[in-house]
CSV table of N, CA, C and O in Angstrom, one decimal:
chain,number,residue,atom,x,y,z
T,234,GLN,N,-144.8,97.7,107.5
T,234,GLN,CA,-144.7,97.7,109.0
T,234,GLN,C,-146.0,97.1,109.6
T,234,GLN,O,-147.1,97.4,109.2
T,235,VAL,N,-145.8,96.2,110.5
T,235,VAL,CA,-146.9,95.5,111.2
T,235,VAL,C,-147.1,96.1,112.6
T,235,VAL,O,-146.1,96.2,113.3
T,236,GLN,N,-148.3,96.5,112.9
T,236,GLN,CA,-148.6,96.9,114.3
T,236,GLN,C,-149.5,95.9,114.9
T,236,GLN,O,-150.4,95.3,114.3
T,237,LEU,N,-149.1,95.6,116.2
T,237,LEU,CA,-149.9,94.6,116.9
T,237,LEU,C,-150.3,95.2,118.3
T,237,LEU,O,-149.6,95.8,119.0
T,238,VAL,N,-151.6,94.9,118.6
T,238,VAL,CA,-152.2,95.4,119.8
T,238,VAL,C,-152.9,94.3,120.5
T,238,VAL,O,-153.9,93.7,120.0
T,239,GLU,N,-152.4,93.9,121.7
T,239,GLU,CA,-153.0,92.8,122.5
T,239,GLU,C,-154.1,93.3,123.4
T,239,GLU,O,-154.0,94.5,123.8
T,240,SER,N,-155.0,92.4,123.8
T,240,SER,CA,-156.0,92.7,124.8
T,240,SER,C,-156.5,91.4,125.3
T,240,SER,O,-156.2,90.3,124.8
T,241,GLY,N,-157.2,91.5,126.4
T,241,GLY,CA,-157.9,90.3,126.9
T,241,GLY,C,-157.2,89.7,128.2
T,241,GLY,O,-157.7,88.7,128.8
T,242,GLY,N,-156.1,90.3,128.6
T,242,GLY,CA,-155.5,89.8,129.9
T,242,GLY,C,-156.4,90.1,131.1
T,242,GLY,O,-157.4,90.8,131.0
T,243,GLY,N,-156.0,89.5,132.2
T,243,GLY,CA,-156.7,89.8,133.4
T,243,GLY,C,-156.3,88.9,134.5
T,243,GLY,O,-155.3,88.1,134.4
T,244,SER,N,-157.1,88.9,135.6
T,244,SER,CA,-156.8,88.0,136.7
T,244,SER,C,-157.9,86.9,136.8
T,244,SER,O,-159.1,87.2,136.7
T,245,VAL,N,-157.4,85.7,136.9
T,245,VAL,CA,-158.4,84.5,137.0
T,245,VAL,C,-157.9,83.6,138.1
T,245,VAL,O,-156.7,83.7,138.5
T,246,GLN,N,-158.7,82.7,138.6
T,246,GLN,CA,-158.4,81.7,139.5
T,246,GLN,C,-157.9,80.5,138.8
T,246,GLN,O,-158.1,80.3,137.6
T,247,VAL,N,-157.1,79.7,139.5
T,247,VAL,CA,-156.6,78.4,139.0
T,247,VAL,C,-157.8,77.6,138.4
T,247,VAL,O,-158.9,77.5,138.9
T,248,GLY,N,-157.5,77.1,137.2
T,248,GLY,CA,-158.5,76.3,136.5
T,248,GLY,C,-159.4,77.2,135.6
T,248,GLY,O,-160.2,76.6,134.8
T,249,GLY,N,-159.2,78.5,135.6
T,249,GLY,CA,-160.0,79.4,134.8
T,249,GLY,C,-159.5,79.5,133.4
T,249,GLY,O,-158.6,78.9,133.0
T,250,SER,N,-160.2,80.3,132.6
T,250,SER,CA,-159.9,80.5,131.2
T,250,SER,C,-159.8,82.0,130.8
T,250,SER,O,-160.5,82.8,131.5
T,251,LEU,N,-159.0,82.2,129.8
T,251,LEU,CA,-159.0,83.6,129.3
T,251,LEU,C,-158.7,83.4,127.8
T,251,LEU,O,-158.2,82.4,127.3
T,252,ARG,N,-159.1,84.5,127.0
T,252,ARG,CA,-158.8,84.5,125.6
T,252,ARG,C,-158.1,85.9,125.4
T,252,ARG,O,-158.6,86.9,125.6
T,253,LEU,N,-156.9,85.7,124.9
T,253,LEU,CA,-156.1,86.9,124.5
T,253,LEU,C,-156.3,87.2,123.0
T,253,LEU,O,-156.4,86.3,122.2
T,254,SER,N,-156.4,88.5,122.7
T,254,SER,CA,-156.5,88.9,121.3
T,254,SER,C,-155.3,89.8,120.9
T,254,SER,O,-154.8,90.5,121.7
T,255,CYS,N,-155.0,89.7,119.6
T,255,CYS,CA,-153.9,90.5,119.1
T,255,CYS,C,-154.4,91.0,117.7
T,255,CYS,O,-154.4,90.3,116.7
T,256,ALA,N,-154.8,92.3,117.7
T,256,ALA,CA,-155.3,92.9,116.5
T,256,ALA,C,-154.1,93.4,115.7
T,256,ALA,O,-153.2,94.2,116.2
T,257,ALA,N,-154.0,93.0,114.4
T,257,ALA,CA,-152.9,93.4,113.6
T,257,ALA,C,-153.3,94.4,112.5
T,257,ALA,O,-154.5,94.4,112.1
T,258,SER,N,-152.4,95.3,112.2
T,258,SER,CA,-152.6,96.2,111.1
T,258,SER,C,-151.3,96.4,110.3
T,258,SER,O,-150.3,96.1,110.8
T,259,GLY,N,-151.4,96.8,109.1
T,259,GLY,CA,-150.2,97.0,108.2
T,259,GLY,C,-149.9,95.9,107.4
T,259,GLY,O,-149.1,96.0,106.4
T,260,TYR,N,-150.4,94.7,107.6
T,260,TYR,CA,-150.2,93.5,106.8
T,260,TYR,C,-151.2,92.4,107.2
T,260,TYR,O,-151.8,92.5,108.3
T,261,ILE,N,-151.4,91.5,106.3
T,261,ILE,CA,-152.3,90.4,106.5
T,261,ILE,C,-151.6,89.4,107.4
T,261,ILE,O,-150.6,88.7,107.0
T,262,LEU,N,-152.0,89.3,108.7
T,262,LEU,CA,-151.3,88.5,109.7
T,262,LEU,C,-151.2,87.0,109.3
T,262,LEU,O,-150.2,86.3,109.6
T,263,SER,N,-152.3,86.5,108.7
T,263,SER,CA,-152.3,85.1,108.3
T,263,SER,C,-151.2,84.7,107.3
T,263,SER,O,-151.0,83.5,107.1
T,264,ARG,N,-150.6,85.6,106.7
T,264,ARG,CA,-149.5,85.4,105.7
T,264,ARG,C,-148.2,85.4,106.3
T,264,ARG,O,-147.2,85.2,105.6
T,265,LEU,N,-148.1,85.6,107.6
T,265,LEU,CA,-146.9,85.6,108.4
T,265,LEU,C,-146.8,84.6,109.4
T,265,LEU,O,-147.8,84.1,109.9
T,266,CYS,N,-145.6,84.3,109.9
T,266,CYS,CA,-145.4,83.6,111.1
T,266,CYS,C,-145.8,84.5,112.3
T,266,CYS,O,-145.3,85.6,112.3
T,267,ALA,N,-146.6,84.0,113.2
T,267,ALA,CA,-147.0,84.8,114.3
T,267,ALA,C,-147.1,83.9,115.6
T,267,ALA,O,-147.1,82.7,115.5
T,268,GLY,N,-147.0,84.5,116.7
T,268,GLY,CA,-147.0,83.7,117.9
T,268,GLY,C,-147.2,84.5,119.2
T,268,GLY,O,-147.4,85.7,119.2
T,269,TRP,N,-147.3,83.8,120.3
T,269,TRP,CA,-147.4,84.4,121.6
T,269,TRP,C,-146.2,84.0,122.4
T,269,TRP,O,-145.8,82.8,122.4
T,270,PHE,N,-145.8,85.0,123.2
T,270,PHE,CA,-144.6,84.8,124.1
T,270,PHE,C,-145.1,85.3,125.4
T,270,PHE,O,-146.1,86.0,125.6
T,271,ARG,N,-144.3,84.9,126.5
T,271,ARG,CA,-144.6,85.4,127.8
T,271,ARG,C,-143.4,85.6,128.6
T,271,ARG,O,-142.4,85.0,128.3
T,272,GLN,N,-143.5,86.5,129.6
T,272,GLN,CA,-142.3,86.8,130.4
T,272,GLN,C,-142.9,87.0,131.8
T,272,GLN,O,-143.7,87.9,132.1
T,273,ALA,N,-142.4,86.1,132.7
T,273,ALA,CA,-142.8,86.3,134.1
T,273,ALA,C,-141.7,87.1,134.9
T,273,ALA,O,-140.6,87.2,134.4
T,274,PRO,N,-142.0,87.7,136.0
T,274,PRO,CA,-141.1,88.6,136.7
T,274,PRO,C,-139.8,87.8,137.0
T,274,PRO,O,-139.9,86.6,137.6
T,275,GLY,N,-138.7,88.3,136.7
T,275,GLY,CA,-137.4,87.7,137.0
T,275,GLY,C,-137.0,86.5,136.1
T,275,GLY,O,-136.0,85.9,136.4
T,276,LYS,N,-137.8,86.3,135.1
T,276,LYS,CA,-137.5,85.2,134.2
T,276,LYS,C,-137.3,85.8,132.8
T,276,LYS,O,-137.8,86.9,132.4
T,277,GLU,N,-136.7,84.9,131.9
T,277,GLU,CA,-136.6,85.3,130.5
T,277,GLU,C,-137.9,85.1,129.8
T,277,GLU,O,-138.7,84.3,130.1
T,278,ARG,N,-138.0,85.9,128.7
T,278,ARG,CA,-139.1,85.7,127.8
T,278,ARG,C,-139.1,84.3,127.2
T,278,ARG,O,-138.0,83.9,126.8
T,279,GLU,N,-140.2,83.7,127.1
T,279,GLU,CA,-140.3,82.3,126.4
T,279,GLU,C,-141.4,82.2,125.4
T,279,GLU,O,-142.4,82.9,125.6
T,280,GLY,N,-141.2,81.4,124.4
T,280,GLY,CA,-142.2,81.2,123.4
T,280,GLY,C,-143.3,80.3,124.0
T,280,GLY,O,-143.0,79.3,124.7
T,281,VAL,N,-144.5,80.6,123.7
T,281,VAL,CA,-145.7,79.8,124.1
T,281,VAL,C,-146.2,79.0,123.0
T,281,VAL,O,-146.4,77.8,123.1
T,282,THR,N,-146.5,79.7,121.9
T,282,THR,CA,-147.1,79.0,120.7
T,282,THR,C,-146.8,79.8,119.5
T,282,THR,O,-146.7,81.1,119.6
T,283,THR,N,-146.7,79.2,118.3
T,283,THR,CA,-146.6,79.9,117.1
T,283,THR,C,-147.6,79.3,116.0
T,283,THR,O,-148.0,78.1,116.2
T,284,ILE,N,-147.9,80.1,115.0
T,284,ILE,CA,-148.6,79.6,113.9
T,284,ILE,C,-147.9,80.2,112.6
T,284,ILE,O,-147.7,81.4,112.6
T,285,ASP,N,-147.6,79.3,111.7
T,285,ASP,CA,-146.9,79.8,110.5
T,285,ASP,C,-147.9,80.3,109.5
T,285,ASP,O,-149.1,80.2,109.6
T,286,GLY,N,-147.4,80.8,108.4
T,286,GLY,CA,-148.2,81.4,107.3
T,286,GLY,C,-149.0,80.4,106.5
T,286,GLY,O,-149.7,80.7,105.6
T,287,TYR,N,-148.8,79.1,106.9
T,287,TYR,CA,-149.5,78.0,106.2
T,287,TYR,C,-150.5,77.3,107.2
T,287,TYR,O,-151.1,76.3,106.8
T,288,GLY,N,-150.6,77.9,108.4
T,288,GLY,CA,-151.5,77.3,109.4
T,288,GLY,C,-150.9,76.3,110.3
T,288,GLY,O,-151.6,75.8,111.2
T,289,GLY,N,-149.7,76.0,110.2
T,289,GLY,CA,-149.0,75.0,111.1
T,289,GLY,C,-148.8,75.6,112.4
T,289,GLY,O,-148.4,76.8,112.5
T,290,THR,N,-149.0,74.8,113.5
T,290,THR,CA,-148.9,75.4,114.8
T,290,THR,C,-147.8,74.6,115.6
T,290,THR,O,-147.6,73.4,115.3
T,291,SER,N,-147.3,75.2,116.7
T,291,SER,CA,-146.4,74.5,117.6
T,291,SER,C,-146.7,75.1,119.0
T,291,SER,O,-147.1,76.3,119.1
T,292,TYR,N,-146.5,74.3,120.0
T,292,TYR,CA,-146.8,74.7,121.4
T,292,TYR,C,-145.6,74.3,122.3
T,292,TYR,O,-145.0,73.3,122.2
T,293,LYS,N,-145.5,75.2,123.3
T,293,LYS,CA,-144.6,74.8,124.4
T,293,LYS,C,-145.2,73.6,125.1
T,293,LYS,O,-146.4,73.5,125.3
T,294,ASP,N,-144.4,72.7,125.6
T,294,ASP,CA,-144.9,71.4,126.2
T,294,ASP,C,-145.8,71.7,127.3
T,294,ASP,O,-146.9,71.0,127.4
T,295,SER,N,-145.5,72.7,128.1
T,295,SER,CA,-146.3,72.9,129.4
T,295,SER,C,-147.7,73.4,129.1
T,295,SER,O,-148.6,73.5,130.0
T,296,VAL,N,-148.0,73.9,127.9
T,296,VAL,CA,-149.3,74.4,127.6
T,296,VAL,C,-150.1,73.5,126.6
T,296,VAL,O,-151.3,73.8,126.3
T,297,LYS,N,-149.5,72.5,126.1
T,297,LYS,CA,-150.2,71.6,125.2
T,297,LYS,C,-151.4,71.0,125.8
T,297,LYS,O,-151.4,70.6,127.0
T,298,GLY,N,-152.5,71.0,125.1
T,298,GLY,CA,-153.7,70.5,125.6
T,298,GLY,C,-154.5,71.6,126.4
T,298,GLY,O,-155.7,71.3,126.7
T,299,ARG,N,-153.9,72.7,126.7
T,299,ARG,CA,-154.6,73.7,127.5
T,299,ARG,C,-154.8,75.0,126.7
T,299,ARG,O,-155.7,75.7,126.9
T,300,PHE,N,-153.8,75.3,125.9
T,300,PHE,CA,-153.8,76.6,125.1
T,300,PHE,C,-154.0,76.2,123.6
T,300,PHE,O,-153.5,75.2,123.1
T,301,THR,N,-154.7,77.2,122.9
T,301,THR,CA,-154.9,77.0,121.5
T,301,THR,C,-154.7,78.3,120.8
T,301,THR,O,-155.3,79.3,121.3
T,302,ILE,N,-153.9,78.3,119.8
T,302,ILE,CA,-153.7,79.6,119.0
T,302,ILE,C,-154.6,79.5,117.8
T,302,ILE,O,-154.8,78.4,117.2
T,303,SER,N,-155.2,80.6,117.4
T,303,SER,CA,-156.1,80.6,116.3
T,303,SER,C,-156.1,82.0,115.6
T,303,SER,O,-155.6,83.0,116.2
T,304,GLN,N,-156.6,82.1,114.4
T,304,GLN,CA,-156.7,83.4,113.7
T,304,GLN,C,-158.1,83.6,113.2
T,304,GLN,O,-158.8,82.7,112.8
T,305,ASP,N,-158.4,84.9,113.2
T,305,ASP,CA,-159.7,85.4,112.5
T,305,ASP,C,-159.2,86.2,111.4
T,305,ASP,O,-158.8,87.4,111.5
T,306,ASN,N,-159.2,85.6,110.2
T,306,ASN,CA,-158.7,86.3,109.0
T,306,ASN,C,-159.5,87.5,108.7
T,306,ASN,O,-159.0,88.5,108.2
T,307,ALA,N,-160.8,87.5,108.9
T,307,ALA,CA,-161.7,88.6,108.5
T,307,ALA,C,-161.4,89.8,109.3
T,307,ALA,O,-161.5,90.9,108.8
T,308,ASN,N,-160.9,89.6,110.6
T,308,ASN,CA,-160.6,90.7,111.4
T,308,ASN,C,-159.1,90.9,111.6
T,308,ASN,O,-158.7,91.8,112.4
T,309,ASN,N,-158.3,90.1,110.9
T,309,ASN,CA,-156.8,90.2,111.0
T,309,ASN,C,-156.4,90.2,112.5
T,309,ASN,O,-155.6,91.0,112.9
T,310,THR,N,-156.9,89.2,113.2
T,310,THR,CA,-156.7,89.1,114.6
T,310,THR,C,-156.2,87.7,115.0
T,310,THR,O,-156.7,86.7,114.4
T,311,LEU,N,-155.2,87.7,115.9
T,311,LEU,CA,-154.6,86.4,116.4
T,311,LEU,C,-155.2,86.2,117.8
T,311,LEU,O,-155.3,87.2,118.5
T,312,TYR,N,-155.5,85.0,118.1
T,312,TYR,CA,-156.0,84.7,119.5
T,312,TYR,C,-155.2,83.7,120.2
T,312,TYR,O,-154.5,82.8,119.6
T,313,LEU,N,-155.2,83.7,121.5
T,313,LEU,CA,-154.7,82.7,122.4
T,313,LEU,C,-155.8,82.3,123.3
T,313,LEU,O,-156.1,83.1,124.2
T,314,HIS,N,-156.3,81.1,123.2
T,314,HIS,CA,-157.3,80.6,124.1
T,314,HIS,C,-156.6,79.8,125.1
T,314,HIS,O,-155.9,78.8,124.8
T,315,MET,N,-156.8,80.2,126.4
T,315,MET,CA,-156.1,79.5,127.5
T,315,MET,C,-157.1,78.9,128.5
T,315,MET,O,-158.0,79.6,129.0
T,316,ASN,N,-157.0,77.6,128.7
T,316,ASN,CA,-157.9,76.9,129.6
T,316,ASN,C,-157.1,76.3,130.7
T,316,ASN,O,-155.9,76.1,130.6
T,317,ASN,N,-157.8,75.9,131.8
T,317,ASN,CA,-157.2,75.2,132.9
T,317,ASN,C,-155.9,76.0,133.3
T,317,ASN,O,-154.8,75.4,133.4
T,318,LEU,N,-156.0,77.3,133.5
T,318,LEU,CA,-154.8,78.1,133.9
T,318,LEU,C,-154.2,77.7,135.2
T,318,LEU,O,-155.0,77.3,136.1
T,319,LYS,N,-152.9,77.8,135.3
T,319,LYS,CA,-152.2,77.5,136.5
T,319,LYS,C,-151.4,78.7,136.9
T,319,LYS,O,-151.1,79.6,136.1
T,320,PRO,N,-151.0,78.7,138.2
T,320,PRO,CA,-150.2,79.9,138.7
T,320,PRO,C,-149.0,80.1,137.9
T,320,PRO,O,-148.6,81.3,137.7
T,321,GLU,N,-148.4,79.1,137.4
T,321,GLU,CA,-147.1,79.3,136.6
T,321,GLU,C,-147.4,79.9,135.2
T,321,GLU,O,-146.4,80.2,134.5
T,322,ASP,N,-148.6,80.1,134.9
T,322,ASP,CA,-149.0,80.7,133.6
T,322,ASP,C,-149.0,82.3,133.8
T,322,ASP,O,-149.1,83.0,132.8
T,323,THR,N,-148.8,82.7,135.0
T,323,THR,CA,-148.8,84.1,135.3
T,323,THR,C,-147.6,84.8,134.6
T,323,THR,O,-146.5,84.4,134.8
T,324,ALA,N,-147.9,85.8,133.8
T,324,ALA,CA,-146.8,86.5,133.1
T,324,ALA,C,-147.4,87.6,132.2
T,324,ALA,O,-148.7,87.7,132.1
T,325,MET,N,-146.5,88.4,131.7
T,325,MET,CA,-147.0,89.3,130.6
T,325,MET,C,-146.9,88.6,129.3
T,325,MET,O,-145.9,88.0,129.0
T,326,TYR,N,-148.0,88.6,128.6
T,326,TYR,CA,-148.1,87.9,127.3
T,326,TYR,C,-148.0,88.9,126.2
T,326,TYR,O,-148.6,89.9,126.2
T,327,TYR,N,-147.1,88.5,125.2
T,327,TYR,CA,-146.9,89.3,124.0
T,327,TYR,C,-147.2,88.6,122.8
T,327,TYR,O,-146.9,87.4,122.6
T,328,CYS,N,-147.8,89.3,121.9
T,328,CYS,CA,-148.0,88.9,120.5
T,328,CYS,C,-146.9,89.3,119.7
T,328,CYS,O,-146.3,90.4,119.8
T,329,ALA,N,-146.4,88.5,118.7
T,329,ALA,CA,-145.3,88.8,117.9
T,329,ALA,C,-145.5,88.3,116.5
T,329,ALA,O,-146.3,87.3,116.3
T,330,ALA,N,-144.9,88.9,115.5
T,330,ALA,CA,-145.0,88.4,114.1
T,330,ALA,C,-143.6,88.5,113.5
T,330,ALA,O,-142.8,89.4,113.9
T,331,ALA,N,-143.4,87.7,112.5
T,331,ALA,CA,-142.1,87.7,111.7
T,331,ALA,C,-142.4,88.0,110.3
T,331,ALA,O,-143.5,87.8,109.8
T,332,PRO,N,-141.5,88.6,109.5
T,332,PRO,CA,-141.7,89.0,108.2
T,332,PRO,C,-141.6,87.8,107.2
T,332,PRO,O,-141.3,88.1,106.0
T,333,THR,N,-141.9,86.6,107.6
T,333,THR,CA,-141.8,85.4,106.8
T,333,THR,C,-143.0,84.5,107.0
T,333,THR,O,-143.6,84.6,108.1
T,334,ARG,N,-143.3,83.7,106.1
T,334,ARG,CA,-144.4,82.7,106.3
T,334,ARG,C,-144.0,81.6,107.2
T,334,ARG,O,-144.7,81.2,108.1
T,335,TRP,N,-142.8,81.1,107.0
T,335,TRP,CA,-142.3,80.1,107.9
T,335,TRP,C,-141.7,80.7,109.2
T,335,TRP,O,-141.3,81.8,109.2
T,336,CYS,N,-141.7,80.0,110.3
T,336,CYS,CA,-141.3,80.5,111.5
T,336,CYS,C,-139.8,80.1,111.7
T,336,CYS,O,-139.5,78.9,111.9
T,337,TYR,N,-138.9,81.1,111.6
T,337,TYR,CA,-137.5,80.9,111.8
T,337,TYR,C,-137.0,81.5,113.1
T,337,TYR,O,-135.8,81.6,113.3
T,338,GLY,N,-137.9,82.1,113.9
T,338,GLY,CA,-137.5,82.7,115.1
T,338,GLY,C,-137.2,84.2,114.9
T,338,GLY,O,-136.7,84.9,115.9
T,339,ASN,N,-137.4,84.7,113.7
T,339,ASN,CA,-137.1,86.1,113.4
T,339,ASN,C,-138.2,87.1,113.7
T,339,ASN,O,-138.7,87.8,112.8
T,340,PHE,N,-138.7,87.1,114.9
T,340,PHE,CA,-139.9,87.9,115.2
T,340,PHE,C,-139.4,89.4,115.4
T,340,PHE,O,-138.7,89.7,116.4
T,341,GLY,N,-139.8,90.2,114.5
T,341,GLY,CA,-139.4,91.6,114.5
T,341,GLY,C,-140.5,92.6,114.9
T,341,GLY,O,-140.2,93.7,115.1
T,342,TYR,N,-141.7,92.1,115.0
T,342,TYR,CA,-142.9,92.9,115.3
T,342,TYR,C,-143.5,92.4,116.6
T,342,TYR,O,-143.8,91.3,116.7
T,343,TRP,N,-143.6,93.4,117.5
T,343,TRP,CA,-144.1,93.0,118.9
T,343,TRP,C,-145.2,93.9,119.3
T,343,TRP,O,-145.2,95.1,119.0
T,344,GLY,N,-146.2,93.4,120.1
T,344,GLY,CA,-147.2,94.2,120.7
T,344,GLY,C,-146.6,94.7,122.1
T,344,GLY,O,-145.5,94.4,122.5
T,345,GLN,N,-147.5,95.4,122.8
T,345,GLN,CA,-147.1,96.0,124.0
T,345,GLN,C,-147.2,95.1,125.2
T,345,GLN,O,-146.7,95.4,126.3
T,346,GLY,N,-148.0,94.0,125.0
T,346,GLY,CA,-148.2,93.1,126.1
T,346,GLY,C,-149.5,93.2,126.9
T,346,GLY,O,-150.0,94.3,126.9
T,347,THR,N,-149.9,92.1,127.4
T,347,THR,CA,-151.1,92.1,128.3
T,347,THR,C,-150.9,91.2,129.4
T,347,THR,O,-150.4,90.1,129.2
T,348,GLN,N,-151.2,91.6,130.6
T,348,GLN,CA,-150.9,90.8,131.8
T,348,GLN,C,-151.9,89.8,132.1
T,348,GLN,O,-153.1,90.0,132.1
T,349,VAL,N,-151.4,88.6,132.4
T,349,VAL,CA,-152.3,87.5,132.9
T,349,VAL,C,-151.8,87.1,134.3
T,349,VAL,O,-150.6,86.8,134.5
T,350,THR,N,-152.7,87.1,135.2
T,350,THR,CA,-152.4,86.7,136.6
T,350,THR,C,-153.3,85.5,137.0
T,350,THR,O,-154.6,85.7,136.9
T,351,VAL,N,-152.8,84.4,137.4
T,351,VAL,CA,-153.5,83.3,137.9
T,351,VAL,C,-153.3,83.1,139.4
T,351,VAL,O,-152.2,82.9,139.8
T,352,SER,N,-154.4,83.1,140.1
T,352,SER,CA,-154.2,83.0,141.6
T,352,SER,C,-154.9,81.7,142.1
T,352,SER,O,-155.9,81.3,141.5
T,353,SER,N,-154.3,81.2,143.1
T,353,SER,CA,-154.9,79.9,143.7
T,353,SER,C,-155.9,80.2,144.9
T,353,SER,O,-156.0,81.4,145.3
């Protein structure tokens, strides 16, 4: 069983930066597909970025060049570095992991979420 706990959300102005953290326990996160998702009020949850168990990454088009996913293997932690934030990035952000190295969309482990609010 994988447990995930996010932190690092907050309120920033347009153009600002935040780093979200996702501390994992119960398994070595770098051996799994993991990713960040977000859900804005009134909208469906959407995938932001993923990293597979081999280090391969993918990003939603709207965050390419602004967001970076990374891992700290020593601390079993997943990060989301967010730069040049825009109001449309406002959402609850969730960390998730799948029980496979490759990313098949089978995310079965979820954190509780951390709120990101970007104001103009």
